[in-house]
mmCIF file of C-alpha atoms in Angstrom:
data_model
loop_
_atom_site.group_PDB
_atom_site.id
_atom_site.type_symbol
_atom_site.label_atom_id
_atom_site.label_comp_id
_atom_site.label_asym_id
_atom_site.label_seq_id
_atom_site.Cartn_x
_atom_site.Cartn_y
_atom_site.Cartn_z
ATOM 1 C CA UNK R 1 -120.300 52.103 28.970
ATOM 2 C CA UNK R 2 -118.240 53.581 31.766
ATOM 3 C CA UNK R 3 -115.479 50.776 31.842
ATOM 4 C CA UNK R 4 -114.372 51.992 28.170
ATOM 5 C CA UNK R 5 -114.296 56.177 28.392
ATOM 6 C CA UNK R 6 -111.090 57.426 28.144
ATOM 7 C CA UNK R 7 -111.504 59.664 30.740
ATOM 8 C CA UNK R 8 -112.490 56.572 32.942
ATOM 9 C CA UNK R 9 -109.606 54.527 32.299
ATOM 10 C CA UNK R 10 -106.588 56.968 32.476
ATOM 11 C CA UNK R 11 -108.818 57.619 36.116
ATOM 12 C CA UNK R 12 -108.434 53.654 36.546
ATOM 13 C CA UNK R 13 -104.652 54.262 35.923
ATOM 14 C CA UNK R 14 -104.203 56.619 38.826
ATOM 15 C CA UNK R 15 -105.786 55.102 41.424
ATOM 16 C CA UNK R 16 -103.346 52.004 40.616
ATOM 17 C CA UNK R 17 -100.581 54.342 40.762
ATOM 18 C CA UNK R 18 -101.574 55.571 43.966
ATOM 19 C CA UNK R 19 -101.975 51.910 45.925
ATOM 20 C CA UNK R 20 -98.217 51.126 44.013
ATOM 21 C CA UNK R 21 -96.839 54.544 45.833
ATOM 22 C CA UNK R 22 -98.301 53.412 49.208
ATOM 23 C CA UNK R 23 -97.307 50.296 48.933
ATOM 24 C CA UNK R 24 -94.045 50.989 47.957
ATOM 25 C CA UNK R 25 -94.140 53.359 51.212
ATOM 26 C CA UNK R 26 -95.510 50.366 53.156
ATOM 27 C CA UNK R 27 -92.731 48.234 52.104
ATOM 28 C CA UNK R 28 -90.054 50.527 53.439
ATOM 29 C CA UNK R 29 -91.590 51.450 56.581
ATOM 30 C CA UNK R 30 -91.751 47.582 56.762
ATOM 31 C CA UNK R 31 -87.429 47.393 56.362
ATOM 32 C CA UNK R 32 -86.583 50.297 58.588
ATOM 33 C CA UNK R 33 -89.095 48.473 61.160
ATOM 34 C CA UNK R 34 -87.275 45.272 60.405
ATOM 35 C CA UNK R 35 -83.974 46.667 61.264
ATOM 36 C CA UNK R 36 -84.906 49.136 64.350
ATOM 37 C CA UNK R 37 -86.515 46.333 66.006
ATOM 38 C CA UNK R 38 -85.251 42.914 64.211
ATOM 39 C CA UNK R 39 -89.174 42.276 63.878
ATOM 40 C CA UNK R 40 -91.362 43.027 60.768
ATOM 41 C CA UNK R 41 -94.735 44.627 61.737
ATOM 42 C CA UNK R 42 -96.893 43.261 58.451
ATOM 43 C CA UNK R 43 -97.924 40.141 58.046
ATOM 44 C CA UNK R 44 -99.605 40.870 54.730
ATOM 45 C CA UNK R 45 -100.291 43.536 52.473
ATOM 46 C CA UNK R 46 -103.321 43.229 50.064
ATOM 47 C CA UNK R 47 -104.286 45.827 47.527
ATOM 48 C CA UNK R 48 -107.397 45.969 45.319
ATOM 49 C CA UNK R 49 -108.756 48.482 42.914
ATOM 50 C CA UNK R 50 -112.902 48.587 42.593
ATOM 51 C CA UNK R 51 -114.480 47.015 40.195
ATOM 52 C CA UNK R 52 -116.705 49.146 37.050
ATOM 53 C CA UNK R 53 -120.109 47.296 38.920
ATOM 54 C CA UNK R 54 -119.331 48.017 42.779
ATOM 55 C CA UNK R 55 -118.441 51.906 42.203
ATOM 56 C CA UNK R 56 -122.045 51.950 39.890
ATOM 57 C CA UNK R 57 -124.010 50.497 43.002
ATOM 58 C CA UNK R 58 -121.912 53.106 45.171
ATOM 59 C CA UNK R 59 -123.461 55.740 43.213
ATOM 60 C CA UNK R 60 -127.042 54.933 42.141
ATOM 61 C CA UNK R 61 -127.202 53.851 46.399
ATOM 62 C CA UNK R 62 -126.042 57.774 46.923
ATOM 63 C CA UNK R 63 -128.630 58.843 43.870
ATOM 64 C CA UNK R 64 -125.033 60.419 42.198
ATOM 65 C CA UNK R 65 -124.150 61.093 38.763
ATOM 66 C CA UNK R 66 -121.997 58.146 37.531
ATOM 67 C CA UNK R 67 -118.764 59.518 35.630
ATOM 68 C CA UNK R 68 -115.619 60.438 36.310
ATOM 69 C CA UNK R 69 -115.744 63.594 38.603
ATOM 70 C CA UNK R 70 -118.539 62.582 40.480
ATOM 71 C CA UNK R 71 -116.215 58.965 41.384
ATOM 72 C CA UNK R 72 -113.470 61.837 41.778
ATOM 73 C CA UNK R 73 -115.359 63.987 43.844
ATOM 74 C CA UNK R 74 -117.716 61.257 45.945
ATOM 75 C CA UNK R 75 -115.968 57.847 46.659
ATOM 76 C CA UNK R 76 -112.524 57.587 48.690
ATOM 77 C CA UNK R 77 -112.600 53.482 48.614
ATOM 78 C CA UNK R 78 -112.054 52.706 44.929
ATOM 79 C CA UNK R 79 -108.285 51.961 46.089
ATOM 80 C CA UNK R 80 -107.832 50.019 48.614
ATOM 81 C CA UNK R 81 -104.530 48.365 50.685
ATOM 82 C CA UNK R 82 -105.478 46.316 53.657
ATOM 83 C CA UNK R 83 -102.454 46.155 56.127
ATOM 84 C CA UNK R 84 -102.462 42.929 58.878
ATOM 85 C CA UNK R 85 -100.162 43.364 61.016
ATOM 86 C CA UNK R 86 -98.731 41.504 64.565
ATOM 87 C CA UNK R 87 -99.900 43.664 67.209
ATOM 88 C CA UNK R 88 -102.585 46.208 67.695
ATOM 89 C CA UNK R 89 -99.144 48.542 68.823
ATOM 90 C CA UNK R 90 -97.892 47.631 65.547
ATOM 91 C CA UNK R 91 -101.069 49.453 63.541
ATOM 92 C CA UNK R 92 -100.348 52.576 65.254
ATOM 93 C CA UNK R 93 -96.835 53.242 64.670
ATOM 94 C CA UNK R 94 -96.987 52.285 61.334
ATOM 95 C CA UNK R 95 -99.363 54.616 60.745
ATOM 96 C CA UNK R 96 -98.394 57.399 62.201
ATOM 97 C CA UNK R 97 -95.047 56.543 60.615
ATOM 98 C CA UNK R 98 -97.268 56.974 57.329
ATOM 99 C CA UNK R 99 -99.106 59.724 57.715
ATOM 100 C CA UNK R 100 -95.979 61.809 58.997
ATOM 101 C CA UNK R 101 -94.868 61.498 55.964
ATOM 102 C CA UNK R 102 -94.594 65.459 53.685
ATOM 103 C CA UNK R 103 -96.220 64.126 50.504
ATOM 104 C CA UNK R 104 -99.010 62.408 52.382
ATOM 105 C CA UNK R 105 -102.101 64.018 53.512
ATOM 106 C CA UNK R 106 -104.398 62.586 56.104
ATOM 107 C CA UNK R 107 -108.065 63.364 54.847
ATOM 108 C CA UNK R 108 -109.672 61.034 57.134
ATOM 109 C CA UNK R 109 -109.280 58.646 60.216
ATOM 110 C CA UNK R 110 -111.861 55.892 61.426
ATOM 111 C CA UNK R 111 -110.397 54.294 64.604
ATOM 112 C CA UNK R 112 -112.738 50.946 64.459
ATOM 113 C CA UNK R 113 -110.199 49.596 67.399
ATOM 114 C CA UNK R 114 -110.813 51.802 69.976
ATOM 115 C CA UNK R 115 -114.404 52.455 68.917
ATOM 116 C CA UNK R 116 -115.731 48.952 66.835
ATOM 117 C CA UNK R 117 -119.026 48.882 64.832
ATOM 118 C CA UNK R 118 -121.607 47.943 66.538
ATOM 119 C CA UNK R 119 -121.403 44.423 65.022
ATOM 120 C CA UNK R 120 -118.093 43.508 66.288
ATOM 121 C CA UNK R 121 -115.840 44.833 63.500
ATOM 122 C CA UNK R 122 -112.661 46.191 64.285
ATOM 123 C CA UNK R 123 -109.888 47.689 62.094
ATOM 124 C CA UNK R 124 -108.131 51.523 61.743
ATOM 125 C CA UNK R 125 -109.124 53.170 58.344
ATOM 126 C CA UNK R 126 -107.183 55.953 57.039
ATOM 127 C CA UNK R 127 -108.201 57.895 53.995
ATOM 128 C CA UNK R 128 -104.957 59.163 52.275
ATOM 129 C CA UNK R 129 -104.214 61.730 49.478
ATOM 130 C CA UNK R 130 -100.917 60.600 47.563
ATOM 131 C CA UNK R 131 -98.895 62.631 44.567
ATOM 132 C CA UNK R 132 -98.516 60.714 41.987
ATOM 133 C CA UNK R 133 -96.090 62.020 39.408
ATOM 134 C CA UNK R 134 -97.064 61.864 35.849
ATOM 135 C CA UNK R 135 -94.977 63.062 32.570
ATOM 136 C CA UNK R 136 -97.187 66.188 32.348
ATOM 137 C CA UNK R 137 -98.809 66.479 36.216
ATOM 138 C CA UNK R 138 -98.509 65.321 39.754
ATOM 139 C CA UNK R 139 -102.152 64.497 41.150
ATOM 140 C CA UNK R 140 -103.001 63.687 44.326
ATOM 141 C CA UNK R 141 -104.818 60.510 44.168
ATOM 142 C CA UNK R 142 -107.066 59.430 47.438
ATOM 143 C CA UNK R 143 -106.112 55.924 48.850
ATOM 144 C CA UNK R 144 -107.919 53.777 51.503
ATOM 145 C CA UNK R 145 -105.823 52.099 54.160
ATOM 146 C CA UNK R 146 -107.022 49.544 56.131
ATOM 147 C CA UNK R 147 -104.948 48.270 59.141
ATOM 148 C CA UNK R 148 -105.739 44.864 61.766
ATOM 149 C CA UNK R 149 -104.414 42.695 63.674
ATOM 150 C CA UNK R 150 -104.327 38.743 62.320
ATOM 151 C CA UNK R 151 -107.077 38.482 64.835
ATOM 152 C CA UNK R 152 -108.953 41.143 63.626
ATOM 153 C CA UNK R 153 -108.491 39.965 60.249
ATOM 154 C CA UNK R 154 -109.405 36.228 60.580
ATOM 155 C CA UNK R 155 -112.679 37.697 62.190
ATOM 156 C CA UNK R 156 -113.839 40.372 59.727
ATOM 157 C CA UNK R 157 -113.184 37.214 56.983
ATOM 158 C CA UNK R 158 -115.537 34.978 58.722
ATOM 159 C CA UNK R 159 -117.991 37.817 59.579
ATOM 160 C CA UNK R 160 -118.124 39.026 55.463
ATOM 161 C CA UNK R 161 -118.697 35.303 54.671
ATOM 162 C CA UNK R 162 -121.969 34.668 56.740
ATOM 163 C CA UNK R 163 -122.873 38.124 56.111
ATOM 164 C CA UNK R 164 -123.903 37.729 52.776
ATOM 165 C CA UNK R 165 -125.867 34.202 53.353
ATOM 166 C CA UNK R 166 -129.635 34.348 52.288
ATOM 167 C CA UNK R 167 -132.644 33.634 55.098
ATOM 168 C CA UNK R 168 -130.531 33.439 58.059
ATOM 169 C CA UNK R 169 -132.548 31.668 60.760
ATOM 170 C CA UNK R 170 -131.823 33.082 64.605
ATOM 171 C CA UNK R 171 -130.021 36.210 62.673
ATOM 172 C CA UNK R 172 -130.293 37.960 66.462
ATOM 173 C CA UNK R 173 -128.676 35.429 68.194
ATOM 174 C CA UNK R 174 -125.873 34.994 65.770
ATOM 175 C CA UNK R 175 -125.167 38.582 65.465
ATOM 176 C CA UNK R 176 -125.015 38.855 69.195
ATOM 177 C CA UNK R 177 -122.716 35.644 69.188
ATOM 178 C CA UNK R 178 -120.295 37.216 66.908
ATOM 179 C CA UNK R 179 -120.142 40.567 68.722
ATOM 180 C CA UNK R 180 -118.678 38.766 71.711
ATOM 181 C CA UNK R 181 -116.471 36.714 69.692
ATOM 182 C CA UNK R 182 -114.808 40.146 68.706
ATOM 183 C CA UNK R 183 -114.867 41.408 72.628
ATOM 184 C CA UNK R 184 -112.664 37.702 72.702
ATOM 185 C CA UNK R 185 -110.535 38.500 69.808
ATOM 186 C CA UNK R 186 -109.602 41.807 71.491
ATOM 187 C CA UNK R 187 -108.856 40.422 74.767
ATOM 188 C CA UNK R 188 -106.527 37.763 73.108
ATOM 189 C CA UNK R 189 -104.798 40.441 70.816
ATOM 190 C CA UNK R 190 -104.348 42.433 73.701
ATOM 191 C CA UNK R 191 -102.695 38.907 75.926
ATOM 192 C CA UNK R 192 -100.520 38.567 72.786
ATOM 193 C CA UNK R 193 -98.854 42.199 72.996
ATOM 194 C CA UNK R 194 -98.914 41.538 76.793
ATOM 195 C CA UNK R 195 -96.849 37.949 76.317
ATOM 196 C CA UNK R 196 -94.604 39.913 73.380
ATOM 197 C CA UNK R 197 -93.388 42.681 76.052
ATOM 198 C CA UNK R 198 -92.372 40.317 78.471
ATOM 199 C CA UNK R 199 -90.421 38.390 76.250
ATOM 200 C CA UNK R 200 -88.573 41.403 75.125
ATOM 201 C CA UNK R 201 -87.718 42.404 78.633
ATOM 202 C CA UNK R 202 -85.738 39.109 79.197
#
């Protein structure tokens, strides 16, 4: 089985390595923040590494080999930090603070904020290369960052939840329902920031 190869394992291993060196990045950026502004921008930072059974679905969806190269070569999501922070301002800087950064490399950026999915989600994904420095290597290791607002957050929760409820009766309706509850959650991030600034000018 794939969970017990070597070669799958000592994978495993880097891609924990990689969410520890982003996280550790995270973590800073949080401190500097903290002092530069006497505010932290995260409310929350969640990590999680993909289980043996979703990155098998992954591939046999995509008809792709399943070992180690192909997971190498194919997926970007099997580590994953979710970043919530205060404000939707807060997201950006942070991440550009991030991706400024010489031993990171952007690969990939999915603005769901500015442009949601057509279901209501909203969130900025980043797709990040990190070094990670072993006794005989440094490999770069690809890392998935999510960042929201606790708005954002709270909804996407909610959303997953129903989402994956059998025989949904007036599924139209309740999509439709949900999509405007996003528009709202925008509009009251947005008042938030607003109400924040104004505060600070005083």
């Amino acid at each position: 089985m794939l969970e017990i190869q070597p070669e799958y394992v000592r994978m495993m291993t880097w891609f924990k390595c990689a969410i520890m060196e982003i996280e550790t990045k995270l973590n800073v950026l949080n401190q500097e923040f903290s002092l530069q502004y006497d505010r932290n921008p995260f409310e929350s930072i969640n990590t999680r590494l993909k289980s043996t059974a979703s990155i098998v679905d992954k591939l046999n969806r995509r008809g792709l080999e399943i070992s180690v190269d192909s997971i190498m070569n194919n997926l970007t999501d099997i580590a994953g930090i979710r970043v919530v922070c205060s404000f939707q301002e807060d997201i950006y800087s942070v991440a550009r603070m991030l991706t400024s950064q010489d031993d990171v490399s952007l690969i990939q950026i999915k603005d769901y904020i500015k442009n949601p999915k057509p279901n209501g989600y909203r969130s900025l994904h980043l797709i990040l290369a990190i070094p990670i420095f072993l006794s005989q290597e440094t490999r770069y290791v690809k890392v998935e960052v999510q960042f929201r607002t606790i708005a954002m957050d709270f909804w996407a929760s909610l959303e997953h939840k129903m989402h994956y409820k059998k025989h949904i009766r007036n599924a139209d309706m309740i999509s439709e329902r949900l999509a405007k509850c996003s528009d709202m959650i925008e509009q009251i991030d947005l008042e938030m920031q607003s109400i924040r600034h104004m505060i600070e000018k005083e």
